[in-house]
CSV table of N, CA and C in Angstrom, one decimal:
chain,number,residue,atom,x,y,z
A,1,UNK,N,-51.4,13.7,58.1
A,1,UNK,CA,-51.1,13.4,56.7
A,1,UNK,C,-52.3,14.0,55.9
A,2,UNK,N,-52.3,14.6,55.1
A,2,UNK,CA,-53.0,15.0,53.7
A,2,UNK,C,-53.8,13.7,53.4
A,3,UNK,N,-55.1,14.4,53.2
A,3,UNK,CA,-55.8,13.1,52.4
A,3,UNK,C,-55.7,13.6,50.6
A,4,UNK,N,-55.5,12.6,49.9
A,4,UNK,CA,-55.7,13.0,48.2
A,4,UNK,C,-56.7,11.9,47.9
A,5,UNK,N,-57.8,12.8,47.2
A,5,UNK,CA,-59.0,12.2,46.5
A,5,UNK,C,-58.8,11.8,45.1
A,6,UNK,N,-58.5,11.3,44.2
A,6,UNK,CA,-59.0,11.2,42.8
A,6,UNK,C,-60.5,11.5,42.4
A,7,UNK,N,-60.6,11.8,41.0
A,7,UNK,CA,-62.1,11.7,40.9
A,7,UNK,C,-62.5,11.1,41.0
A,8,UNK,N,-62.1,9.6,41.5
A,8,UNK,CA,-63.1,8.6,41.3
A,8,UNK,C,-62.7,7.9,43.0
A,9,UNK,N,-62.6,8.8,43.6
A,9,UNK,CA,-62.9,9.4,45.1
A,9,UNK,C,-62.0,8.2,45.9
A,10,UNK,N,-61.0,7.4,45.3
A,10,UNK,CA,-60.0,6.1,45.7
A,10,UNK,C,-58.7,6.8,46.4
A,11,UNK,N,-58.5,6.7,47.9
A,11,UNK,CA,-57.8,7.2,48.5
A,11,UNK,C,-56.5,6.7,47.6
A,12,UNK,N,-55.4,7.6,47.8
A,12,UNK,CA,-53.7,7.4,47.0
A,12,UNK,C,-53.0,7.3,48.0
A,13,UNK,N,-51.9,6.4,48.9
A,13,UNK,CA,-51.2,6.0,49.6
A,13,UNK,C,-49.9,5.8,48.9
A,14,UNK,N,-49.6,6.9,48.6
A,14,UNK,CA,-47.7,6.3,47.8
A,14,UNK,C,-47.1,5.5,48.5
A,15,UNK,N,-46.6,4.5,47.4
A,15,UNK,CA,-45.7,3.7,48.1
A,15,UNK,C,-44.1,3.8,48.9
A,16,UNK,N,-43.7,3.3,49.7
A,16,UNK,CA,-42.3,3.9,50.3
A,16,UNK,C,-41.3,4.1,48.9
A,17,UNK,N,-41.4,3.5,47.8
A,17,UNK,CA,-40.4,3.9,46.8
A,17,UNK,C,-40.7,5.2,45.9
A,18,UNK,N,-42.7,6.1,46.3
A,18,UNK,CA,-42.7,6.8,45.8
A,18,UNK,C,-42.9,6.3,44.5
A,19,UNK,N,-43.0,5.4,43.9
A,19,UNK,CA,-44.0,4.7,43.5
A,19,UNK,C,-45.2,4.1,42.9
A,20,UNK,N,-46.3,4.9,41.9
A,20,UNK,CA,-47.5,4.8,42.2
A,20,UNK,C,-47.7,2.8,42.1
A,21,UNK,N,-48.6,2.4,42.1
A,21,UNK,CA,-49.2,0.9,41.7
A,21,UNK,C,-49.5,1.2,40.7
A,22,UNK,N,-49.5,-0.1,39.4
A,22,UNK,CA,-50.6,-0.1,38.4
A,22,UNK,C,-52.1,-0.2,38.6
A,23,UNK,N,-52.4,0.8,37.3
A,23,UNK,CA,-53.8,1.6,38.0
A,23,UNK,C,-54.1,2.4,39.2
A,24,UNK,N,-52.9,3.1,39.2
A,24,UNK,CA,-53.4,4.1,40.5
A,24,UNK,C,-54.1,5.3,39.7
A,25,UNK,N,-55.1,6.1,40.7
A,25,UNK,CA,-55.7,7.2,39.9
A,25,UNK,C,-54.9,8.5,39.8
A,26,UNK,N,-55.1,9.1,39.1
A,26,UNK,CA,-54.2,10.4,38.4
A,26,UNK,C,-53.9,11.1,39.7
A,27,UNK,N,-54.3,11.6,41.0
A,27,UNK,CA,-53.9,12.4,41.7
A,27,UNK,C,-52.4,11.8,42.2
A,28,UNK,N,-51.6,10.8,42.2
A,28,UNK,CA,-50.4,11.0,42.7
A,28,UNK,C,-49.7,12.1,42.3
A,29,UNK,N,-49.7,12.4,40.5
A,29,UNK,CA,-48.5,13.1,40.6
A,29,UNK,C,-48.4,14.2,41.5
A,30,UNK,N,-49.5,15.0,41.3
A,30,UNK,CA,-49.8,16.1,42.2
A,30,UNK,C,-48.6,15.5,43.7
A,31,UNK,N,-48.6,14.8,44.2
A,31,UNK,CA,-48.2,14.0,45.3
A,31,UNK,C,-46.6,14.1,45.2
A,32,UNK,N,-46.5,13.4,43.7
A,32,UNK,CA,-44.5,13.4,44.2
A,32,UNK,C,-43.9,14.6,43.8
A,33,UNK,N,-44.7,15.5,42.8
A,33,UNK,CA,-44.3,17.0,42.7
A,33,UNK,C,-43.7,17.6,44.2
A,34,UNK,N,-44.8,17.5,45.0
A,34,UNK,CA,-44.2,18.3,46.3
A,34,UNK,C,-43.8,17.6,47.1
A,35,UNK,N,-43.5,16.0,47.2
A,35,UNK,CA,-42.5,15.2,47.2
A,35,UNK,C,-40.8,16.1,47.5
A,36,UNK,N,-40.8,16.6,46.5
A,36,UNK,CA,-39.5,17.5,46.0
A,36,UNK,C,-38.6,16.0,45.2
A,37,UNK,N,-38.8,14.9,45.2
A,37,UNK,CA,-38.2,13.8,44.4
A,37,UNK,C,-38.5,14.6,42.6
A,38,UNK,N,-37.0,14.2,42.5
A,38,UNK,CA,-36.8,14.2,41.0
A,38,UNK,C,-37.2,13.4,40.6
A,39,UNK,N,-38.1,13.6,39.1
A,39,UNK,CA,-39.1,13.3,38.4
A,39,UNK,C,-38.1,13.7,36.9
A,40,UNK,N,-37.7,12.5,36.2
A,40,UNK,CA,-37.3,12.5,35.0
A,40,UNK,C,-38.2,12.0,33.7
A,41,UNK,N,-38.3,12.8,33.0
A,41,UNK,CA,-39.2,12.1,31.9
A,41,UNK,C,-38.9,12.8,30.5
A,42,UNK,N,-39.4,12.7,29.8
A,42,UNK,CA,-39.2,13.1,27.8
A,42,UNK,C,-40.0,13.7,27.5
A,43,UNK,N,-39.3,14.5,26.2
A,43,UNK,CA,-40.8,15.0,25.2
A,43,UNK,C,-41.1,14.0,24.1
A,44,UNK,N,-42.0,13.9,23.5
A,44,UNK,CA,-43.0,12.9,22.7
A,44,UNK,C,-43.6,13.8,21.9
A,45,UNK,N,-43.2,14.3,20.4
A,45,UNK,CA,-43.5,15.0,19.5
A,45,UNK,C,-44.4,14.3,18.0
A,46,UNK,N,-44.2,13.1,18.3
A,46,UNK,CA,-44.5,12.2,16.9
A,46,UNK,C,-45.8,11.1,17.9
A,47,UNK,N,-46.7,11.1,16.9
A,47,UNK,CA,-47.8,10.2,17.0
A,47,UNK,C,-47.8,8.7,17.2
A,48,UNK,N,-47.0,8.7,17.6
A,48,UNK,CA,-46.2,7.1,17.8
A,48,UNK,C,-46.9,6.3,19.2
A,49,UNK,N,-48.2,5.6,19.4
A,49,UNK,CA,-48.3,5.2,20.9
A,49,UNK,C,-47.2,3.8,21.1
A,50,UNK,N,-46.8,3.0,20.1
A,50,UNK,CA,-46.0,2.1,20.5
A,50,UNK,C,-44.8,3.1,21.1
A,51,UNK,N,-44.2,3.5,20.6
A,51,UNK,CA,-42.9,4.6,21.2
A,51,UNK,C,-43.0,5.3,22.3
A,52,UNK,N,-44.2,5.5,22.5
A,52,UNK,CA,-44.6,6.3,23.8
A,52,UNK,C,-44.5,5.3,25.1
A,53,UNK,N,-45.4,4.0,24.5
A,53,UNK,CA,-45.5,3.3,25.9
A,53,UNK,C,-44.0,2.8,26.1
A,54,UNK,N,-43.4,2.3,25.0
A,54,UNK,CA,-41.9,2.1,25.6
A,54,UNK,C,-41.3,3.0,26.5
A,55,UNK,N,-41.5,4.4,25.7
A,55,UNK,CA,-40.9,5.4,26.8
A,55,UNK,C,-41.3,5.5,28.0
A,56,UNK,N,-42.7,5.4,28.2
A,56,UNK,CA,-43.5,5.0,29.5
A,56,UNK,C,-42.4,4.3,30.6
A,57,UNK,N,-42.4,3.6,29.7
A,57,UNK,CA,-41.3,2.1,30.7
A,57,UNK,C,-40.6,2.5,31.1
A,58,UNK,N,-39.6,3.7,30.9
A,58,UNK,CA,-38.1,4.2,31.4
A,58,UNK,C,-38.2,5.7,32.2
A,59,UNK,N,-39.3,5.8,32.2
A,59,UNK,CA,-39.4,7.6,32.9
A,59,UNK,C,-40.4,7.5,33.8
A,60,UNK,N,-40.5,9.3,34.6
A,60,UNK,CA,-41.2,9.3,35.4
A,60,UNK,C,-42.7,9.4,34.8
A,61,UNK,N,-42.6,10.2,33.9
A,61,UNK,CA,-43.8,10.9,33.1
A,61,UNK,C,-43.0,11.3,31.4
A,62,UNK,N,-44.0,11.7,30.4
A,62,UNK,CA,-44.3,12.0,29.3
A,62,UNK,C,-44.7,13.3,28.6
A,63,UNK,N,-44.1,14.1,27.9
A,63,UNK,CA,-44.1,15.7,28.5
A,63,UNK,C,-44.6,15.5,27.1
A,64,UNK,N,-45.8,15.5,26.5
A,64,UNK,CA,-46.6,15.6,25.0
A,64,UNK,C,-46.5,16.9,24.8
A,65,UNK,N,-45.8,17.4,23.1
A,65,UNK,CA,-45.5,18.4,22.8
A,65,UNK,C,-46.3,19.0,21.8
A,66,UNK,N,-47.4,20.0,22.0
A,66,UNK,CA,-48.5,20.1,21.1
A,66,UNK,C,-48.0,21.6,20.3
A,67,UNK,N,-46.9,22.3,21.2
A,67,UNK,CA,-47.2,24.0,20.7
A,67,UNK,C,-46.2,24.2,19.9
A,68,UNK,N,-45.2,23.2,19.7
A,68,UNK,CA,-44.1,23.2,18.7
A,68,UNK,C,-44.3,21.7,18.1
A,69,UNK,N,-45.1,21.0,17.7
A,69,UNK,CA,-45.4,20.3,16.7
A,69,UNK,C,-46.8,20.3,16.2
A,70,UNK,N,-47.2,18.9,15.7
A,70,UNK,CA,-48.2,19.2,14.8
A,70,UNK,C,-49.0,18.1,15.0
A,71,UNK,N,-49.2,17.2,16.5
A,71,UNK,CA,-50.1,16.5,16.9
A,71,UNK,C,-51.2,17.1,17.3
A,72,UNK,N,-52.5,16.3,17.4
A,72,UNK,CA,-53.8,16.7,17.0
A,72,UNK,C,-54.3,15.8,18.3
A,73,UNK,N,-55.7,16.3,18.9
A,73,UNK,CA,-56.3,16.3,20.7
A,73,UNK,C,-56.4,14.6,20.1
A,74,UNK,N,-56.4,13.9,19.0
A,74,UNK,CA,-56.7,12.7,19.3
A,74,UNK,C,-55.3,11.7,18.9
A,75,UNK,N,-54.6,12.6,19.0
A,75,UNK,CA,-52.9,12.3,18.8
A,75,UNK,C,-52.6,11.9,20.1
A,76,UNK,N,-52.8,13.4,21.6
A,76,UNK,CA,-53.1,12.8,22.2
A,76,UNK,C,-53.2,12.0,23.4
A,77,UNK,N,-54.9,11.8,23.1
A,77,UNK,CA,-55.5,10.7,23.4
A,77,UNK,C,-54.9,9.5,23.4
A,78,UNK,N,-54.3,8.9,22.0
A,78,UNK,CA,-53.5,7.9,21.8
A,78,UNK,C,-51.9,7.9,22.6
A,79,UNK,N,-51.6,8.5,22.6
A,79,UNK,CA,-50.2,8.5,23.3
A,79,UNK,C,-50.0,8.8,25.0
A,80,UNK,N,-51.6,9.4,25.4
A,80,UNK,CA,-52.0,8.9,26.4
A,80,UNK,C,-52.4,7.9,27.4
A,81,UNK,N,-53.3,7.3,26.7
A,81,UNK,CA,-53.3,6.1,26.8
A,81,UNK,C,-51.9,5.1,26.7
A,82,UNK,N,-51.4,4.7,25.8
A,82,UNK,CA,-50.1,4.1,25.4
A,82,UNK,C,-49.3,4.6,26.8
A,83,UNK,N,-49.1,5.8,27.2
A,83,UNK,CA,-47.9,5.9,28.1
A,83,UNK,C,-48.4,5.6,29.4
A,84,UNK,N,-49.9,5.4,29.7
A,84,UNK,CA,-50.7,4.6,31.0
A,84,UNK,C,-50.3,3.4,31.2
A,85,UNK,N,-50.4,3.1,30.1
A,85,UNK,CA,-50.3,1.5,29.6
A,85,UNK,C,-48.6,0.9,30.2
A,86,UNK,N,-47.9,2.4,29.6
A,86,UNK,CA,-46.4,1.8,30.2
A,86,UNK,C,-46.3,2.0,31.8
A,87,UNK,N,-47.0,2.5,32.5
A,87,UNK,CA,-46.6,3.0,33.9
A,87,UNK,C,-45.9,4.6,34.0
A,88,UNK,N,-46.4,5.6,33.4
A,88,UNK,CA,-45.9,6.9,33.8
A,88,UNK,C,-47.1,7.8,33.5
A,89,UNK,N,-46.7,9.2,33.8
A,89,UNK,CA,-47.6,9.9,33.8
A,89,UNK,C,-47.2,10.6,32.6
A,90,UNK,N,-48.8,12.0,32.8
A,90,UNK,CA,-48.2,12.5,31.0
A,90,UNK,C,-48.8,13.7,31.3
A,91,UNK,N,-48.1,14.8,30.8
A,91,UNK,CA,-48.3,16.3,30.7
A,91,UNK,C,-48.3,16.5,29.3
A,92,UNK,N,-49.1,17.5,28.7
A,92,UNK,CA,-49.2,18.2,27.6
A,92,UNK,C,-49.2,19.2,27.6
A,93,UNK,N,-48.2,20.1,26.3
A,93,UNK,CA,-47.7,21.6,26.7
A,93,UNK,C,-48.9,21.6,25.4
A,94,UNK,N,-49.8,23.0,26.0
A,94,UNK,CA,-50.8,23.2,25.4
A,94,UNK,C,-50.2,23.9,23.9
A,95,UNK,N,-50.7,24.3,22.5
A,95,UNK,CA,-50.5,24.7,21.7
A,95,UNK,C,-50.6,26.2,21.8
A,96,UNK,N,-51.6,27.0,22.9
A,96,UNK,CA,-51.5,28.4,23.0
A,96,UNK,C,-52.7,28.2,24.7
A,97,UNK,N,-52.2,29.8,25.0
A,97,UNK,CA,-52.7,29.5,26.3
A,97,UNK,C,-54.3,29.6,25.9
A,98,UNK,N,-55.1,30.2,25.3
A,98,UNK,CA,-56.4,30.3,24.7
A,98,UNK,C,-57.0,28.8,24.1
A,99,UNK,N,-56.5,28.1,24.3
A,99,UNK,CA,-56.6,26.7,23.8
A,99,UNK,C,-57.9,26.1,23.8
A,100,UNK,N,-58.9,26.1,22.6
A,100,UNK,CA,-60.0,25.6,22.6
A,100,UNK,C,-60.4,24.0,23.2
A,101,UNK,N,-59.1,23.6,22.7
A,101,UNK,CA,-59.2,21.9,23.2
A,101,UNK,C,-58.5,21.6,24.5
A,102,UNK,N,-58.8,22.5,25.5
A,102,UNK,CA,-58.9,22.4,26.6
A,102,UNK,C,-58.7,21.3,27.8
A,103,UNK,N,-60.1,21.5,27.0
A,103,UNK,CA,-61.4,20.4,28.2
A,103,UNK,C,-61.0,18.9,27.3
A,104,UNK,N,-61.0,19.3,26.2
A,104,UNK,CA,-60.5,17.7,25.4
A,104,UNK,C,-59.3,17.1,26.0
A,105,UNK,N,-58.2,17.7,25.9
A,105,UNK,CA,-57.2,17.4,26.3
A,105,UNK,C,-57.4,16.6,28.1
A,106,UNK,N,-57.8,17.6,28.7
A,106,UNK,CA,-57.9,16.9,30.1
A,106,UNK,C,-58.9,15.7,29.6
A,107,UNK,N,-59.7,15.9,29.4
A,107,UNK,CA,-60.9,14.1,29.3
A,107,UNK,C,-60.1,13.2,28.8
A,108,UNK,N,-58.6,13.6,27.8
A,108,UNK,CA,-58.0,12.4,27.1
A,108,UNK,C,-57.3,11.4,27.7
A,109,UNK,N,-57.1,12.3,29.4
A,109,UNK,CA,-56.4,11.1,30.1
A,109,UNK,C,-55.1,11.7,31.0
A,110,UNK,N,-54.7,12.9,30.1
A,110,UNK,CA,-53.4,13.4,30.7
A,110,UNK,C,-53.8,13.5,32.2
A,111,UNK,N,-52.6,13.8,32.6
A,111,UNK,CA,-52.5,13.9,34.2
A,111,UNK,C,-52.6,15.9,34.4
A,112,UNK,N,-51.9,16.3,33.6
A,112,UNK,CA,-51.5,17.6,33.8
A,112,UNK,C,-51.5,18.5,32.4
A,113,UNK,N,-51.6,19.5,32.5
A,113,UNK,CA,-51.3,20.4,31.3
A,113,UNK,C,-50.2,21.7,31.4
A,114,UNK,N,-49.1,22.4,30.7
A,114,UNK,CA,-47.8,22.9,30.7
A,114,UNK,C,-48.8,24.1,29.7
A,115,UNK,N,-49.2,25.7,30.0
A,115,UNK,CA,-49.5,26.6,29.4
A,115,UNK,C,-48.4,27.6,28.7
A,116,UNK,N,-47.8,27.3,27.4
A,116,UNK,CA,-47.1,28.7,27.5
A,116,UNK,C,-47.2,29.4,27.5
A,117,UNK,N,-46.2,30.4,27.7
A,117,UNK,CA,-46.1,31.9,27.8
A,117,UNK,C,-47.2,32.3,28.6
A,118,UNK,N,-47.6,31.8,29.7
A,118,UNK,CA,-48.6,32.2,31.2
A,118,UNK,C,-47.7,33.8,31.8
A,119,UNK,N,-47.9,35.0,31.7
A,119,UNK,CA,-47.2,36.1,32.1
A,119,UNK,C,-47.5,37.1,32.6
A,120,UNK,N,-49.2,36.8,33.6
A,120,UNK,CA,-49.7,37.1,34.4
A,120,UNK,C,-50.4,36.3,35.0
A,121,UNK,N,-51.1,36.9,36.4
A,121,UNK,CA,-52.3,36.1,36.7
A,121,UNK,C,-53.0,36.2,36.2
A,122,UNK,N,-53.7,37.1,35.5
A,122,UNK,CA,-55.2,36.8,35.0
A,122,UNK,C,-54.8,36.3,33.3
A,123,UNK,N,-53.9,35.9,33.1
A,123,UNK,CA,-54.0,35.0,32.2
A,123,UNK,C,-54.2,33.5,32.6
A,124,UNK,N,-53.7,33.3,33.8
A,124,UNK,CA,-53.7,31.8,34.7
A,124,UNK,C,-54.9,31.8,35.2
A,125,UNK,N,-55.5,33.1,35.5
A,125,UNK,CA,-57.3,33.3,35.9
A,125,UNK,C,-58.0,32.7,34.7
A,126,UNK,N,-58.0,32.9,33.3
A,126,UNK,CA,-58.5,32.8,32.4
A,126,UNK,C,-58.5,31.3,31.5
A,127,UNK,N,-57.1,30.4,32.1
A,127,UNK,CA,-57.1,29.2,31.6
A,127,UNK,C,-57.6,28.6,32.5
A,128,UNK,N,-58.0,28.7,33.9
A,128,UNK,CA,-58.7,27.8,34.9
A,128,UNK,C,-60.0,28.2,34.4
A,129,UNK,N,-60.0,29.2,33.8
A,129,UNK,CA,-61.7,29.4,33.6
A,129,UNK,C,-62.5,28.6,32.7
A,130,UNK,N,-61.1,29.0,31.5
A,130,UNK,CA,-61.5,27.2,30.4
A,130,UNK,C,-62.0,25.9,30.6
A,131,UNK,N,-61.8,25.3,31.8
A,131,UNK,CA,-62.1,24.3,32.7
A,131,UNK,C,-63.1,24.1,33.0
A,132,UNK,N,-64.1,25.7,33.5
A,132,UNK,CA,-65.5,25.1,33.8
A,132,UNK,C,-66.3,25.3,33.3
C-alpha cells in the first residue's frame, strides 16, 4: 500500500466508505481521484460562505469558479474555509493560466487548482513553476 503524507506529515487511511474523517488533511483527495470512485460536486460562483458550506454538506467537493466570474483570492479564502467546515473538498479554476495569485490561492486552503486552457507541456512546466 502507498503511503500519503499531508504537509503536516499525518498519515491518511481512507475509510472503507472512501470517506475522509472530519479534519482529515488535504492529501486524500489526491487518494479517491485514483480511487476511480465518482466524485460529484458543484460550481460556486457567488461569494456566499453560508451557501457554500451548505453545499459542502451534499457533495463530494466544491469546484470555485474564478475565470468566468468575479470572485477575488479572498472570496476564496472564505468559501474555502465555509466548504471545510461543511465536510468536502474544494478546487479552484484559476482566472488564467499565468495567474499571479497562485501561491495565494493554494495557502487559502483549496485542496486543488483547475488551469484553463493548459495546451502544452511547457505551459503545465510553467504553472508548477509558479509554485516555487
Amino acid at each position: 500500500m502507498d503511503r500519503i503524507f499531508s504537509r503536516h506529515d499525518h498519515e491518511y487511511r481512507p475509510l472503507a466508505s472512501g470517506t475522509p474523517p472530519i479534519g482529515a488533511p488535504w492529501a486524500p483527495y489526491p487518494i479517491l481521484l485514483r480511487s476511480g470512485k465518482r466524485q460529484i460536486g458543484t460550481v460556486v460562483s457567488c461569494p456566499d460562505p453560508v451557501l457554500a458550506e451548505r453545499l459542502a454538506q451534499s457533495f463530494d467537493f466544491l469546484w470555485i469558479e474564478m475565470e468566468h466570474g468575479a470572485l477575488s483570492t479572498n472570496d476564496v479564502q472564505l468559501l474555502a474555509i465555509a466548504a471545510k467546515a461543511g465536510g468536502c473538498f474544494v478546487l479552484v479554476r484559476l482566472p488564467r493560466v499565468e495567474s499571479e495569485a497562485l501561491t495565494a490561492l493554494l495557502d487559502s486552503g483549496v485542496d486543488g487548482v483547475v488551469a484553463p486552457r493548459v495546451s502544452s507541456p511547457e505551459q503545465a512546466v510553467q504553472l508548477v513553476e509558479l509554485t516555487t
